[in-house]
Amino acid sequence: MDHETVAAYLNRVGVAAPVAGDAADLRTLHRAHQLSVPFENLSIHLAEPISLDEPDLIDKIVRRRRGGFCYELNGAFALLLEALGAQVSRVAARVYGEAGRLSPPFDHLALIVRLADGSGPWLADVGFGSHSDYPLLLDAREDQVDPAGRFRLAGTYTGDAAAAGDIDVLKDGQPQYRLETRERSLADCVPTCWWQQTSPLSHFTRSTICSRLVPDGRVSISGRMLIQTQHGARTEQQLDTDDALLAAYRDHFGIALSRVPDDPAARLPARPSSG
């Protein structure tokens, strides 16, 4: 990533140059990225192919000022951190679902970051939706208090040699995902990324989501519902018209769309009354 692109990326997330690349800057960048770049799956519902090639990631997130899901957001963030002098390992994770079941491998992508100041290593993750505002110490096993909640990274031992060294990430006592510590490449995520954007079994193909951190909470559009949380208080507003939905994407996320994304959830037939 050249100097001009680094400057454009820092501008995209609202961080002034120069950036030294130490732990304080990593914390600033981690939170700023989530405040500026939304977690969203709109490309899937706009028939836009998702590419994990580095130039395409930068073009979408920096130049087109869009967001993305984990492979895109953490993939692009890794490029920025590396350009600032960090050593970044891309690592796969399996997400905890219903009844504590783990999703397939490569369902999530996160980052392990080592800095020149000797701090860390850090778990950085700007692509999990509602997660920690700040990076987490990878080797710490005590609670780590963050504005988003109480996080704990716990080593796992299940008797499975293949899972040795994996780390469970918990938020407020609830497991979020199981992290591999083996370094991967973004290319390793391409098959699962394709599945996420094409399979009817993927939750990303079932409905639209666009969400970002705000200073006092979070703002999201799920389908046609605008959800805002401020100081723990949640409000919901149904966006009944296409104009209202497009305006909300523009006003809350800076995303200017020429048409409304197709939302399969809105096309589901109504269930018959049980009365």
mmCIF file of C-alpha atoms in Angstrom:
data_model
loop_
_atom_site.group_PDB
_atom_site.id
_atom_site.type_symbol
_atom_site.label_atom_id
_atom_site.label_comp_id
_atom_site.label_asym_id
_atom_site.label_seq_id
_atom_site.Cartn_x
_atom_site.Cartn_y
_atom_site.Cartn_z
ATOM 1 C CA MET A 1 0.000 0.000 0.000
ATOM 2 C CA ASP A 2 1.570 3.274 -1.100
ATOM 3 C CA HIS A 3 1.681 6.503 0.918
ATOM 4 C CA GLU A 4 -1.259 8.043 -0.961
ATOM 5 C CA THR A 5 -3.476 5.036 -0.262
ATOM 6 C CA VAL A 6 -2.488 4.980 3.418
ATOM 7 C CA ALA A 7 -3.420 8.656 3.671
ATOM 8 C CA ALA A 8 -6.758 7.993 1.953
ATOM 9 C CA TYR A 9 -7.486 5.073 4.294
ATOM 10 C CA LEU A 10 -6.680 7.148 7.384
ATOM 11 C CA ASN A 11 -8.967 9.856 6.037
ATOM 12 C CA ARG A 12 -11.698 7.259 5.494
ATOM 13 C CA VAL A 13 -11.618 6.304 9.192
ATOM 14 C CA GLY A 14 -11.142 9.862 10.421
ATOM 15 C CA VAL A 15 -7.643 9.459 11.858
ATOM 16 C CA ALA A 16 -5.101 12.208 11.283
ATOM 17 C CA ALA A 17 -1.612 11.365 10.058
ATOM 18 C CA PRO A 18 1.093 10.728 11.062
ATOM 19 C CA VAL A 19 0.431 7.437 12.842
ATOM 20 C CA ALA A 20 3.312 5.881 14.767
ATOM 21 C CA GLY A 21 1.890 2.356 14.755
ATOM 22 C CA ASP A 22 2.204 1.756 18.510
ATOM 23 C CA ALA A 23 -0.409 0.279 20.877
ATOM 24 C CA ALA A 24 -2.138 3.615 21.402
ATOM 25 C CA ASP A 25 -2.502 4.078 17.650
ATOM 26 C CA LEU A 26 -3.804 0.537 17.220
ATOM 27 C CA ARG A 27 -6.509 1.257 19.788
ATOM 28 C CA THR A 28 -7.399 4.498 18.010
ATOM 29 C CA LEU A 29 -7.534 2.851 14.595
ATOM 30 C CA HIS A 30 -9.508 -0.157 15.819
ATOM 31 C CA ARG A 31 -12.305 1.969 17.250
ATOM 32 C CA ALA A 32 -12.206 4.553 14.455
ATOM 33 C CA HIS A 33 -12.600 1.822 11.842
ATOM 34 C CA GLN A 34 -15.777 0.560 13.486
ATOM 35 C CA LEU A 35 -17.132 4.097 13.849
ATOM 36 C CA SER A 36 -16.574 4.804 10.152
ATOM 37 C CA VAL A 37 -16.772 1.572 8.148
ATOM 38 C CA PRO A 38 -20.002 -0.393 8.535
ATOM 39 C CA PHE A 39 -20.424 -4.116 8.835
ATOM 40 C CA GLU A 40 -22.749 -4.795 5.903
ATOM 41 C CA ASN A 41 -23.784 -7.445 3.376
ATOM 42 C CA LEU A 42 -25.489 -5.182 0.858
ATOM 43 C CA SER A 43 -23.310 -6.337 -2.058
ATOM 44 C CA ILE A 44 -24.893 -9.784 -1.839
ATOM 45 C CA HIS A 45 -28.354 -8.256 -2.282
ATOM 46 C CA LEU A 46 -27.258 -5.832 -4.995
ATOM 47 C CA ALA A 47 -25.790 -8.620 -7.164
ATOM 48 C CA GLU A 48 -22.285 -7.201 -6.667
ATOM 49 C CA PRO A 49 -19.616 -9.925 -6.632
ATOM 50 C CA ILE A 50 -17.413 -9.800 -3.535
ATOM 51 C CA SER A 51 -13.707 -9.950 -4.275
ATOM 52 C CA LEU A 52 -10.982 -10.511 -1.690
ATOM 53 C CA ASP A 53 -8.235 -9.287 -4.014
ATOM 54 C CA GLU A 54 -6.322 -6.526 -2.261
ATOM 55 C CA PRO A 55 -6.989 -3.748 -4.833
ATOM 56 C CA ASP A 56 -10.703 -4.561 -4.775
ATOM 57 C CA LEU A 57 -10.853 -4.409 -0.977
ATOM 58 C CA ILE A 58 -9.236 -0.979 -0.935
ATOM 59 C CA ASP A 59 -11.394 0.268 -3.789
ATOM 60 C CA LYS A 60 -14.620 -0.776 -2.065
ATOM 61 C CA ILE A 61 -13.846 0.350 1.473
ATOM 62 C CA VAL A 62 -11.604 3.371 0.913
ATOM 63 C CA ARG A 63 -12.521 4.824 -2.471
ATOM 64 C CA ARG A 64 -16.176 3.792 -2.756
ATOM 65 C CA ARG A 65 -16.657 4.328 1.004
ATOM 66 C CA ARG A 66 -18.606 1.135 1.525
ATOM 67 C CA GLY A 67 -18.357 -1.505 4.244
ATOM 68 C CA GLY A 68 -18.361 -5.273 4.098
ATOM 69 C CA PHE A 69 -18.284 -8.426 6.168
ATOM 70 C CA CYS A 70 -15.404 -10.019 8.067
ATOM 71 C CA TYR A 71 -13.195 -11.094 5.161
ATOM 72 C CA GLU A 72 -13.409 -7.635 3.622
ATOM 73 C CA LEU A 73 -13.185 -5.507 6.759
ATOM 74 C CA ASN A 74 -10.404 -7.386 8.511
ATOM 75 C CA GLY A 75 -8.729 -8.081 5.170
ATOM 76 C CA ALA A 76 -8.484 -4.374 4.394
ATOM 77 C CA PHE A 77 -7.591 -3.415 7.980
ATOM 78 C CA ALA A 78 -4.682 -5.883 7.874
ATOM 79 C CA LEU A 79 -3.305 -4.126 4.796
ATOM 80 C CA LEU A 80 -3.441 -0.761 6.551
ATOM 81 C CA LEU A 81 -1.730 -2.077 9.686
ATOM 82 C CA GLU A 82 1.012 -3.728 7.644
ATOM 83 C CA ALA A 83 1.584 -0.484 5.751
ATOM 84 C CA LEU A 84 2.026 1.211 9.156
ATOM 85 C CA GLY A 85 4.710 -1.289 10.173
ATOM 86 C CA ALA A 86 2.749 -3.931 12.095
ATOM 87 C CA GLN A 87 3.196 -7.668 11.704
ATOM 88 C CA VAL A 88 -0.261 -9.105 11.028
ATOM 89 C CA SER A 89 -1.379 -12.728 10.970
ATOM 90 C CA ARG A 90 -4.730 -13.504 9.394
ATOM 91 C CA VAL A 91 -6.447 -16.227 11.413
ATOM 92 C CA ALA A 92 -9.639 -18.203 10.931
ATOM 93 C CA ALA A 93 -12.412 -18.706 13.460
ATOM 94 C CA ARG A 94 -15.542 -20.779 13.938
ATOM 95 C CA VAL A 95 -18.558 -18.895 15.259
ATOM 96 C CA TYR A 96 -20.704 -20.163 18.117
ATOM 97 C CA GLY A 97 -24.338 -20.564 17.138
ATOM 98 C CA GLU A 98 -27.463 -22.043 18.615
ATOM 99 C CA ALA A 99 -26.997 -24.568 21.423
ATOM 100 C CA GLY A 100 -23.292 -23.810 21.476
ATOM 101 C CA ARG A 101 -22.652 -25.380 18.089
ATOM 102 C CA LEU A 102 -19.587 -24.225 16.207
ATOM 103 C CA SER A 103 -19.859 -23.148 12.582
ATOM 104 C CA PRO A 104 -17.577 -24.611 9.896
ATOM 105 C CA PRO A 105 -13.922 -23.558 9.627
ATOM 106 C CA PHE A 106 -13.172 -20.183 8.013
ATOM 107 C CA ASP A 107 -16.625 -18.876 8.943
ATOM 108 C CA HIS A 108 -14.886 -15.814 10.376
ATOM 109 C CA LEU A 109 -11.591 -14.010 9.840
ATOM 110 C CA ALA A 110 -9.742 -12.098 12.569
ATOM 111 C CA LEU A 111 -6.242 -10.667 13.016
ATOM 112 C CA ILE A 112 -3.331 -11.213 15.371
ATOM 113 C CA VAL A 113 -1.232 -8.060 15.466
ATOM 114 C CA ARG A 114 2.333 -7.624 16.715
ATOM 115 C CA LEU A 115 3.685 -4.103 16.991
ATOM 116 C CA ALA A 116 7.170 -2.639 16.849
ATOM 117 C CA ASP A 117 6.765 -1.248 20.385
ATOM 118 C CA GLY A 118 6.772 -4.817 21.736
ATOM 119 C CA SER A 119 3.212 -4.717 23.045
ATOM 120 C CA GLY A 120 0.726 -7.489 22.472
ATOM 121 C CA PRO A 121 0.220 -9.665 20.577
ATOM 122 C CA TRP A 122 -3.242 -8.233 20.051
ATOM 123 C CA LEU A 123 -6.475 -9.740 18.758
ATOM 124 C CA ALA A 124 -7.870 -7.153 16.361
ATOM 125 C CA ASP A 125 -11.326 -7.648 14.899
ATOM 126 C CA VAL A 126 -13.234 -4.889 13.111
ATOM 127 C CA GLY A 127 -15.413 -7.339 11.181
ATOM 128 C CA PHE A 128 -17.617 -9.195 13.658
ATOM 129 C CA GLY A 129 -20.427 -6.680 13.917
ATOM 130 C CA SER A 130 -20.914 -5.798 17.572
ATOM 131 C CA HIS A 131 -17.589 -6.748 19.167
ATOM 132 C CA SER A 132 -14.920 -5.056 21.266
ATOM 133 C CA ASP A 133 -14.267 -1.376 20.613
ATOM 134 C CA TYR A 134 -10.564 -1.911 21.219
ATOM 135 C CA PRO A 135 -8.130 -4.737 20.440
ATOM 136 C CA LEU A 136 -7.744 -7.471 23.045
ATOM 137 C CA LEU A 137 -4.541 -8.888 24.497
ATOM 138 C CA LEU A 138 -4.222 -12.306 22.905
ATOM 139 C CA ASP A 139 -2.239 -13.948 25.705
ATOM 140 C CA ALA A 140 -4.228 -12.557 28.637
ATOM 141 C CA ARG A 141 -6.622 -15.012 30.286
ATOM 142 C CA GLU A 142 -8.238 -12.647 32.761
ATOM 143 C CA ASP A 143 -11.242 -10.458 31.975
ATOM 144 C CA GLN A 144 -10.582 -7.518 29.672
ATOM 145 C CA VAL A 145 -13.049 -4.686 30.220
ATOM 146 C CA ASP A 146 -14.073 -2.802 27.082
ATOM 147 C CA PRO A 147 -16.839 -0.242 26.444
ATOM 148 C CA ALA A 148 -18.671 -3.003 24.551
ATOM 149 C CA GLY A 149 -18.551 -5.475 27.428
ATOM 150 C CA ARG A 150 -16.382 -7.830 29.449
ATOM 151 C CA PHE A 151 -14.187 -10.021 27.249
ATOM 152 C CA ARG A 152 -12.189 -13.105 28.091
ATOM 153 C CA LEU A 153 -9.907 -15.182 25.897
ATOM 154 C CA ALA A 154 -9.780 -18.781 27.094
ATOM 155 C CA GLY A 155 -7.560 -21.598 25.934
ATOM 156 C CA THR A 156 -9.420 -24.703 24.821
ATOM 157 C CA TYR A 157 -8.714 -28.352 25.375
ATOM 158 C CA THR A 158 -11.241 -30.777 23.966
ATOM 159 C CA GLY A 159 -9.035 -33.826 23.529
ATOM 160 C CA ASP A 160 -8.827 -32.999 19.829
ATOM 161 C CA ALA A 161 -5.189 -32.540 18.837
ATOM 162 C CA ALA A 162 -6.271 -30.555 15.782
ATOM 163 C CA ALA A 163 -7.825 -27.924 18.062
ATOM 164 C CA ALA A 164 -4.794 -27.594 20.338
ATOM 165 C CA GLY A 165 -3.906 -23.932 20.747
ATOM 166 C CA ASP A 166 -7.345 -22.660 19.767
ATOM 167 C CA ILE A 167 -8.773 -19.785 21.793
ATOM 168 C CA ASP A 168 -12.394 -19.178 22.727
ATOM 169 C CA VAL A 169 -13.426 -15.513 22.696
ATOM 170 C CA LEU A 170 -16.174 -14.742 25.212
ATOM 171 C CA LYS A 171 -18.196 -11.565 25.646
ATOM 172 C CA ASP A 172 -20.023 -11.080 28.944
ATOM 173 C CA GLY A 173 -19.554 -14.781 29.628
ATOM 174 C CA GLN A 174 -21.038 -15.911 26.304
ATOM 175 C CA PRO A 175 -18.766 -17.627 23.744
ATOM 176 C CA GLN A 176 -18.568 -15.688 20.489
ATOM 177 C CA TYR A 177 -16.101 -17.647 18.382
ATOM 178 C CA ARG A 178 -13.232 -20.117 18.544
ATOM 179 C CA LEU A 179 -10.039 -18.692 17.110
ATOM 180 C CA GLU A 180 -7.307 -20.687 15.415
ATOM 181 C CA THR A 181 -3.818 -19.338 15.994
ATOM 182 C CA ARG A 182 -2.402 -20.827 12.797
ATOM 183 C CA GLU A 183 -1.677 -18.135 10.231
ATOM 184 C CA ARG A 184 -3.782 -18.208 7.079
ATOM 185 C CA SER A 185 -3.916 -16.203 3.895
ATOM 186 C CA LEU A 186 -6.916 -14.286 2.636
ATOM 187 C CA ALA A 187 -6.970 -16.672 -0.323
ATOM 188 C CA ASP A 188 -7.781 -19.479 2.118
ATOM 189 C CA CYS A 189 -11.079 -17.715 2.842
ATOM 190 C CA VAL A 190 -12.213 -17.453 -0.783
ATOM 191 C CA PRO A 191 -14.268 -20.702 -0.882
ATOM 192 C CA THR A 192 -16.127 -19.879 2.344
ATOM 193 C CA CYS A 193 -16.607 -16.274 1.226
ATOM 194 C CA TRP A 194 -18.219 -17.597 -1.963
ATOM 195 C CA TRP A 195 -20.461 -19.896 0.103
ATOM 196 C CA GLN A 196 -21.466 -17.026 2.392
ATOM 197 C CA GLN A 197 -22.635 -14.908 -0.536
ATOM 198 C CA THR A 198 -24.376 -17.656 -2.554
ATOM 199 C CA SER A 199 -25.753 -20.404 -0.308
ATOM 200 C CA PRO A 200 -29.392 -20.240 0.833
ATOM 201 C CA LEU A 201 -28.098 -21.703 4.107
ATOM 202 C CA SER A 202 -25.907 -18.660 4.744
ATOM 203 C CA HIS A 203 -27.496 -16.117 7.068
ATOM 204 C CA PHE A 204 -25.957 -13.401 4.893
ATOM 205 C CA THR A 205 -28.175 -14.361 1.934
ATOM 206 C CA ARG A 206 -31.351 -14.422 4.009
ATOM 207 C CA SER A 207 -31.647 -10.731 4.853
ATOM 208 C CA THR A 208 -29.817 -7.422 4.659
ATOM 209 C CA ILE A 209 -27.797 -5.886 7.476
ATOM 210 C CA CYS A 210 -25.820 -2.660 7.769
ATOM 211 C CA SER A 211 -24.432 -1.695 11.173
ATOM 212 C CA ARG A 212 -21.757 0.472 12.710
ATOM 213 C CA LEU A 213 -20.554 1.670 16.066
ATOM 214 C CA VAL A 214 -21.512 5.203 17.151
ATOM 215 C CA PRO A 215 -19.971 7.090 20.086
ATOM 216 C CA ASP A 216 -22.815 6.280 22.490
ATOM 217 C CA GLY A 217 -24.118 3.017 21.041
ATOM 218 C CA ARG A 218 -24.832 1.485 17.644
ATOM 219 C CA VAL A 219 -26.939 2.170 14.565
ATOM 220 C CA SER A 220 -28.176 -0.607 12.289
ATOM 221 C CA ILE A 221 -30.545 -1.199 9.409
ATOM 222 C CA SER A 222 -31.865 -4.754 9.419
ATOM 223 C CA GLY A 223 -34.100 -5.280 6.429
ATOM 224 C CA ARG A 224 -36.258 -2.170 6.538
ATOM 225 C CA MET A 225 -35.900 -1.594 10.269
ATOM 226 C CA LEU A 226 -33.718 1.265 11.509
ATOM 227 C CA ILE A 227 -32.428 0.312 14.954
ATOM 228 C CA GLN A 228 -30.608 2.838 17.137
ATOM 229 C CA THR A 229 -29.151 2.154 20.559
ATOM 230 C CA GLN A 230 -28.003 5.104 22.644
ATOM 231 C CA HIS A 231 -26.780 4.741 26.231
ATOM 232 C CA GLY A 232 -28.454 1.331 26.366
ATOM 233 C CA ALA A 233 -31.859 2.581 25.163
ATOM 234 C CA ARG A 234 -33.082 0.979 21.920
ATOM 235 C CA THR A 235 -35.454 2.522 19.383
ATOM 236 C CA GLU A 236 -36.842 1.023 16.182
ATOM 237 C CA GLN A 237 -38.300 2.730 13.129
ATOM 238 C CA GLN A 238 -39.838 0.939 10.159
ATOM 239 C CA LEU A 239 -38.677 2.411 6.833
ATOM 240 C CA ASP A 240 -41.737 1.803 4.692
ATOM 241 C CA THR A 241 -40.677 3.504 1.466
ATOM 242 C CA ASP A 242 -37.677 2.966 -0.784
ATOM 243 C CA ASP A 243 -36.798 6.654 -0.509
ATOM 244 C CA ALA A 244 -36.753 6.440 3.290
ATOM 245 C CA LEU A 245 -34.522 3.349 3.200
ATOM 246 C CA LEU A 246 -32.062 4.861 0.722
ATOM 247 C CA ALA A 247 -31.944 8.075 2.765
ATOM 248 C CA ALA A 248 -31.197 6.114 5.935
ATOM 249 C CA TYR A 249 -28.296 4.290 4.270
ATOM 250 C CA ARG A 250 -26.944 7.645 3.120
ATOM 251 C CA ASP A 251 -27.501 9.591 6.333
ATOM 252 C CA HIS A 252 -26.355 6.978 8.861
ATOM 253 C CA PHE A 253 -23.649 5.161 6.881
ATOM 254 C CA GLY A 254 -22.604 7.483 4.063
ATOM 255 C CA ILE A 255 -23.655 4.805 1.553
ATOM 256 C CA ALA A 256 -25.259 6.247 -1.563
ATOM 257 C CA LEU A 257 -27.153 3.560 -3.470
ATOM 258 C CA SER A 258 -28.986 3.927 -6.767
ATOM 259 C CA ARG A 259 -31.502 1.236 -5.818
ATOM 260 C CA VAL A 260 -32.776 -0.640 -2.798
ATOM 261 C CA PRO A 261 -31.064 -3.982 -2.083
ATOM 262 C CA ASP A 262 -33.230 -7.018 -2.636
ATOM 263 C CA ASP A 263 -34.209 -8.371 0.799
ATOM 264 C CA PRO A 264 -35.358 -12.010 0.730
ATOM 265 C CA ALA A 265 -36.788 -11.682 4.245
ATOM 266 C CA ALA A 266 -39.273 -9.131 2.945
ATOM 267 C CA ARG A 267 -40.500 -11.630 0.344
ATOM 268 C CA LEU A 268 -41.230 -14.466 2.770
ATOM 269 C CA PRO A 269 -44.920 -15.430 2.755
ATOM 270 C CA ALA A 270 -46.846 -14.522 5.842
ATOM 271 C CA ARG A 271 -47.548 -17.400 8.214
ATOM 272 C CA PRO A 272 -51.206 -18.389 8.536
ATOM 273 C CA SER A 273 -52.964 -17.271 11.673
ATOM 274 C CA SER A 274 -53.074 -19.825 14.471
ATOM 275 C CA GLY A 275 -56.338 -18.392 15.786
#
